mmCIF file of C-alpha atoms in Angstrom:
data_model
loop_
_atom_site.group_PDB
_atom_site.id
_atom_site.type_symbol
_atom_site.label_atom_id
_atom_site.label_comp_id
_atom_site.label_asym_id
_atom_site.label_seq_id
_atom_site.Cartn_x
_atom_site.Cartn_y
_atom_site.Cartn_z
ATOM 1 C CA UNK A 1 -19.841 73.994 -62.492
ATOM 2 C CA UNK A 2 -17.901 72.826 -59.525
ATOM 3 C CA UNK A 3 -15.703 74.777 -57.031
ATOM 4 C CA UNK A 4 -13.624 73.758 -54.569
ATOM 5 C CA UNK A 5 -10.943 75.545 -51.654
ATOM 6 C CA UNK A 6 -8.440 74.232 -50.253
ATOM 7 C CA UNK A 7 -7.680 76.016 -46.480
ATOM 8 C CA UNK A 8 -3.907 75.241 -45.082
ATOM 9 C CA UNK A 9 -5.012 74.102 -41.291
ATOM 10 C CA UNK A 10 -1.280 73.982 -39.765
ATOM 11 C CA UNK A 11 1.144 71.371 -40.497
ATOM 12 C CA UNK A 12 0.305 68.492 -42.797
ATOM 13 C CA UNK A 13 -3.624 69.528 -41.586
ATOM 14 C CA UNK A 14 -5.908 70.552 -44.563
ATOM 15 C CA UNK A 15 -9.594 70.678 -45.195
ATOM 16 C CA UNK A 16 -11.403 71.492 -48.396
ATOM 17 C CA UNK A 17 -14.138 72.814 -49.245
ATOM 18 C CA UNK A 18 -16.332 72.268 -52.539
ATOM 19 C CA UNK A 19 -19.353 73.363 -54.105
ATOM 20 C CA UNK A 20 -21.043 72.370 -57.154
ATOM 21 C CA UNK A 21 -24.269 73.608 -59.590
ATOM 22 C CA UNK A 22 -25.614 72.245 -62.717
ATOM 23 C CA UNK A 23 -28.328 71.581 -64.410
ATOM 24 C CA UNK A 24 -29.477 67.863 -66.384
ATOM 25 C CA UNK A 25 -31.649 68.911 -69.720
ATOM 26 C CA UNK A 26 -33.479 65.417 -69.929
ATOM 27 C CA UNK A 27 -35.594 64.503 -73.228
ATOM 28 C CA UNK A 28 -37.689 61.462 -73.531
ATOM 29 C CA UNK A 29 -39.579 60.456 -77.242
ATOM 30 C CA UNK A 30 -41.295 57.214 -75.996
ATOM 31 C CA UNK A 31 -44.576 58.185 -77.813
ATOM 32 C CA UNK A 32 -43.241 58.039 -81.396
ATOM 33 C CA UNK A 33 -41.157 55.366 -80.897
ATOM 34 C CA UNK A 34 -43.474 52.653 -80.278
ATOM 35 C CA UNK A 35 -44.583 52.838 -84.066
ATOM 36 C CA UNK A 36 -47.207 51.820 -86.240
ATOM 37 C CA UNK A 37 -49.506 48.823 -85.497
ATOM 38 C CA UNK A 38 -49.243 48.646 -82.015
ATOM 39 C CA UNK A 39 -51.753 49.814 -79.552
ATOM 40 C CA UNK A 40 -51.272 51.745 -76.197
ATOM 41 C CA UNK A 41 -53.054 51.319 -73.109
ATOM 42 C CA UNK A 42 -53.969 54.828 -72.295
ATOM 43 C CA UNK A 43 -53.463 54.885 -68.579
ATOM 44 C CA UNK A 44 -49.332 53.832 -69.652
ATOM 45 C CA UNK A 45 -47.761 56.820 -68.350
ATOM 46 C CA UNK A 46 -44.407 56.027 -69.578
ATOM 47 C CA UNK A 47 -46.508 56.347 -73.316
ATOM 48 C CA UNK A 48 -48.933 58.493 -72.597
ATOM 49 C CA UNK A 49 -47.067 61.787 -73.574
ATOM 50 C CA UNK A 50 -43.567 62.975 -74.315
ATOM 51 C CA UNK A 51 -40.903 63.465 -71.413
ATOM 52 C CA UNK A 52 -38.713 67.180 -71.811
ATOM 53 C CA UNK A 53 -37.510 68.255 -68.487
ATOM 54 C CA UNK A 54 -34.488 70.688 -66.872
ATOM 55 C CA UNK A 55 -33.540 69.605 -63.473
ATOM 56 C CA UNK A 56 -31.487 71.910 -61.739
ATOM 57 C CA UNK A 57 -28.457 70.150 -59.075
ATOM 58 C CA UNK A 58 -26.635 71.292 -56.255
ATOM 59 C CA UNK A 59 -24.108 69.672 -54.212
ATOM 60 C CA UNK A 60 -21.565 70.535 -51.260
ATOM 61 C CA UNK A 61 -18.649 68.083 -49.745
ATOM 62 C CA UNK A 62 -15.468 68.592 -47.040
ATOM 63 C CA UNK A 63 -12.701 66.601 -47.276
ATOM 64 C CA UNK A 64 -10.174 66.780 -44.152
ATOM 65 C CA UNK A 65 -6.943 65.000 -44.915
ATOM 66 C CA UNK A 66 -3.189 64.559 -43.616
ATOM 67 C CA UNK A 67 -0.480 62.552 -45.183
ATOM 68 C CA UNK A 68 -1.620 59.839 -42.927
ATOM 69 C CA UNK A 69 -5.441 59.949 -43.135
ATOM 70 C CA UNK A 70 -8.795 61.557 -44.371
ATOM 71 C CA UNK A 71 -12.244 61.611 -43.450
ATOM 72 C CA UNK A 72 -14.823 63.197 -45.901
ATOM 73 C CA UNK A 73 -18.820 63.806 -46.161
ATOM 74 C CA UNK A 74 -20.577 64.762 -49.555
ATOM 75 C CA UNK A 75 -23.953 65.051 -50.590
ATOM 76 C CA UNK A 76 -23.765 65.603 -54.397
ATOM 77 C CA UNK A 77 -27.552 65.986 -55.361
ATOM 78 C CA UNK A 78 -28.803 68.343 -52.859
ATOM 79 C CA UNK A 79 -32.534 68.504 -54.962
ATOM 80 C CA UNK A 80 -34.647 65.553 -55.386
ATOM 81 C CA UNK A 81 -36.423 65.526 -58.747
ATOM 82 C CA UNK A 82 -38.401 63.353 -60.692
ATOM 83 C CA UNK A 83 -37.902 62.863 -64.609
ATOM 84 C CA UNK A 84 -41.778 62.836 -65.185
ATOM 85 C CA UNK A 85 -44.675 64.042 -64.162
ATOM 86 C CA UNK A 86 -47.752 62.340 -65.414
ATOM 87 C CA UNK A 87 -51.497 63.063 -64.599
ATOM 88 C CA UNK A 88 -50.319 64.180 -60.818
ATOM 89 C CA UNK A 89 -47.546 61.109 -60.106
ATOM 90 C CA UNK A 90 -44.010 61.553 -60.420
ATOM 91 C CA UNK A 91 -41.301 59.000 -61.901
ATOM 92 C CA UNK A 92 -38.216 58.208 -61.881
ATOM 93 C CA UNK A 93 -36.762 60.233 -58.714
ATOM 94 C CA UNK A 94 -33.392 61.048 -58.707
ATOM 95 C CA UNK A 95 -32.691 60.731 -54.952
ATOM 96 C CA UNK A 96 -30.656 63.082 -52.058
ATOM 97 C CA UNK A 97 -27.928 61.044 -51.409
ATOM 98 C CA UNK A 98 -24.964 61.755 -48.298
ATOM 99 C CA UNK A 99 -21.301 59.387 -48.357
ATOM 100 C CA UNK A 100 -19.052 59.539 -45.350
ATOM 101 C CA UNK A 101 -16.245 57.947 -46.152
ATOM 102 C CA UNK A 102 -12.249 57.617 -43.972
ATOM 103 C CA UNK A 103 -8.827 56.137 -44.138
ATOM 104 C CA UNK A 104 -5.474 55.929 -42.449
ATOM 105 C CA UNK A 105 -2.009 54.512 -44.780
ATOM 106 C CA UNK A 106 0.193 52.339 -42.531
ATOM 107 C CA UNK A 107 3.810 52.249 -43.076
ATOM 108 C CA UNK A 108 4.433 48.711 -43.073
ATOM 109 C CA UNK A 109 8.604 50.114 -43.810
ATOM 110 C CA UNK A 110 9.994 51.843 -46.021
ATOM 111 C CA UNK A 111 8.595 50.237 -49.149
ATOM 112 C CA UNK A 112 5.181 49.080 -48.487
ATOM 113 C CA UNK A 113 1.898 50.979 -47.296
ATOM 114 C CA UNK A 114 -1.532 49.337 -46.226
ATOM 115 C CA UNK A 115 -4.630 51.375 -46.659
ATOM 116 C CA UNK A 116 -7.424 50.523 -45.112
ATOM 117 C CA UNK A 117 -10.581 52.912 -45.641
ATOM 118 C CA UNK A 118 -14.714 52.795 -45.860
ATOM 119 C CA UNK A 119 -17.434 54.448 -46.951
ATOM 120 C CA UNK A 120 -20.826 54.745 -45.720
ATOM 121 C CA UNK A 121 -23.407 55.581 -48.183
ATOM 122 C CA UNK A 122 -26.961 56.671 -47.423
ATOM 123 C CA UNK A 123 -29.833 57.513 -49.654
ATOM 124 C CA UNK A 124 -33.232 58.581 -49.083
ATOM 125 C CA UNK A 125 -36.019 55.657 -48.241
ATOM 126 C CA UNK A 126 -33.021 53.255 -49.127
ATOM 127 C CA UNK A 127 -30.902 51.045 -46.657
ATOM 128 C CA UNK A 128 -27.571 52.392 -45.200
ATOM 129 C CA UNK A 129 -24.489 50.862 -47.788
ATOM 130 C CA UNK A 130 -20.919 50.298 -46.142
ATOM 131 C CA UNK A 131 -17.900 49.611 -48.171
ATOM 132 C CA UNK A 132 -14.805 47.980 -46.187
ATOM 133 C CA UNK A 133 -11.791 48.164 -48.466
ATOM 134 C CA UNK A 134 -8.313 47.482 -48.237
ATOM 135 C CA UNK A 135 -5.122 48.420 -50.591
ATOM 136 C CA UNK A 136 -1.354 47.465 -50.064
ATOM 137 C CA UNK A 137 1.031 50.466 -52.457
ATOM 138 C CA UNK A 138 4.670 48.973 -53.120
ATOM 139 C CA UNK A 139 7.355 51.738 -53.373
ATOM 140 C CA UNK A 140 4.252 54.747 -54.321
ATOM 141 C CA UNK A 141 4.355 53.039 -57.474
ATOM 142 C CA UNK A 142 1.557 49.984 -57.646
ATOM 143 C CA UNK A 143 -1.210 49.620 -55.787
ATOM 144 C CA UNK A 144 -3.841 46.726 -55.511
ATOM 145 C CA UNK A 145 -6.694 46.501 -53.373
ATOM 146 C CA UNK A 146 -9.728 44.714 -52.293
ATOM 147 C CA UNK A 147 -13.344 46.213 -51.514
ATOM 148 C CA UNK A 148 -16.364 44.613 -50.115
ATOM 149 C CA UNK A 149 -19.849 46.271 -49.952
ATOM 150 C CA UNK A 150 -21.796 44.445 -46.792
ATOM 151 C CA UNK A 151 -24.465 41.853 -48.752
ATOM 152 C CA UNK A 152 -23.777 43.855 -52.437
ATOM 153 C CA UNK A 153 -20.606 43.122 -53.901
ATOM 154 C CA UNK A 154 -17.113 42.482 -54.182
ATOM 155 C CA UNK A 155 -14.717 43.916 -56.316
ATOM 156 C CA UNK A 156 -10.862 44.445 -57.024
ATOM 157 C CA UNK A 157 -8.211 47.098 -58.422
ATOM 158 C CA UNK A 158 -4.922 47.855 -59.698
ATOM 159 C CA UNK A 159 -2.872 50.749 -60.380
ATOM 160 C CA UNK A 160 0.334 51.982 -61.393
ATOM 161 C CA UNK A 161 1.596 55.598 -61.023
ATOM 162 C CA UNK A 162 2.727 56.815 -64.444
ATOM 163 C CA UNK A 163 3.572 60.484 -62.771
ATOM 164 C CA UNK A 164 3.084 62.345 -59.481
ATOM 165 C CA UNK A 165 -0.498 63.610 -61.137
ATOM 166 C CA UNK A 166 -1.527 60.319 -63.300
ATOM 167 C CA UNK A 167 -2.341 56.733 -62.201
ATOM 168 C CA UNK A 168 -3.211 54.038 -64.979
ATOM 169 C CA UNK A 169 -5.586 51.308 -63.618
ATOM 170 C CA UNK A 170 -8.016 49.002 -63.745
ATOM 171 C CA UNK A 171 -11.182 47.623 -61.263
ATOM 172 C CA UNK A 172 -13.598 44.944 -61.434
ATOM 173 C CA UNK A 173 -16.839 44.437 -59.016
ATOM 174 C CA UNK A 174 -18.801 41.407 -59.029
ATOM 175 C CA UNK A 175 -22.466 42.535 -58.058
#
């Protein structure tokens, strides 16, 4: 489950807190799925025996906001685990990984915001990933926006606020 606190810092200042714990029940029938008239190489470890594994999770973030920006750090999977475990090696790792991402909304005037933001992402024996992204809001109602992740991808979004609590929208990256 996941938990989170919000503490009231002063003004528009606020920083919250969350927690989270879980567990992944992960079940693998390769063996009998291969099927009749085919041989295995014995040293395949993806075939070489079934795959039933619980991996446990835990994950902590903060989140510092105003009405005019935000800065936040989360590392979600706080236990690195492998899905299987055959004669001694592991496979398929599910990795630590930490995001620190920001942002600041400029009042262009009354109607229009820009909102710039980024997010750094960083996971274990893996390169450092930035996202640069920016989104124009017209009236608090629509919103469209542009991301880039350095060498990666690019991508796009729109969204309309249906209700203070409920945005409708759609994104599309190109990889």
């Amino acid at each position: 489950g996941d938990f989170s606190y919000t503490l009231e810092l002063g003004g528009v200042h606020k920083l919250a807190l969350g927690v989270k714990a879980g567990a992944t029940f992960h079940s693998a029938d390769l063996f009998s799925k291969v099927g009749n008239g085919y041989t295995l190489d014995p040293g395949d470890p993806a075939f070489g025996a079934d795959s039933k594994s619980t991996l446990f999770n835990a994950g902590i973030g903060a989140y510092y906001y105003t009405d005019k920006y935000y800065v936040g750090l989360g590392v979600p999977n706080l236990i690195k685990e492998y899905y299987l475990n055959y004669d001694g090696k592991d496979f398929g790792q599910r990795e630590i990984h930490m995001y620190l991402n920001g942002g600041y909304v400029f009042d262009l005037d009354q109607d229009w915001k820009l909102k710039p933001s980024t997010m750094i992402k960083y996971a274990m024996n893996s390169p450092v990933s930035f996202d640069l992204n920016v989104n124009v809001m017209y009236q608090n109602k629509i919103e469209a926006g542009l991301s880039y992740r350095l060498e990666d991808a690019i991508g796009g979004m729109i969204n309309y606020r249906v209700t203070p609590q409920l945005r409708v929208g759609y994104a599309y990256d190109y990889v």
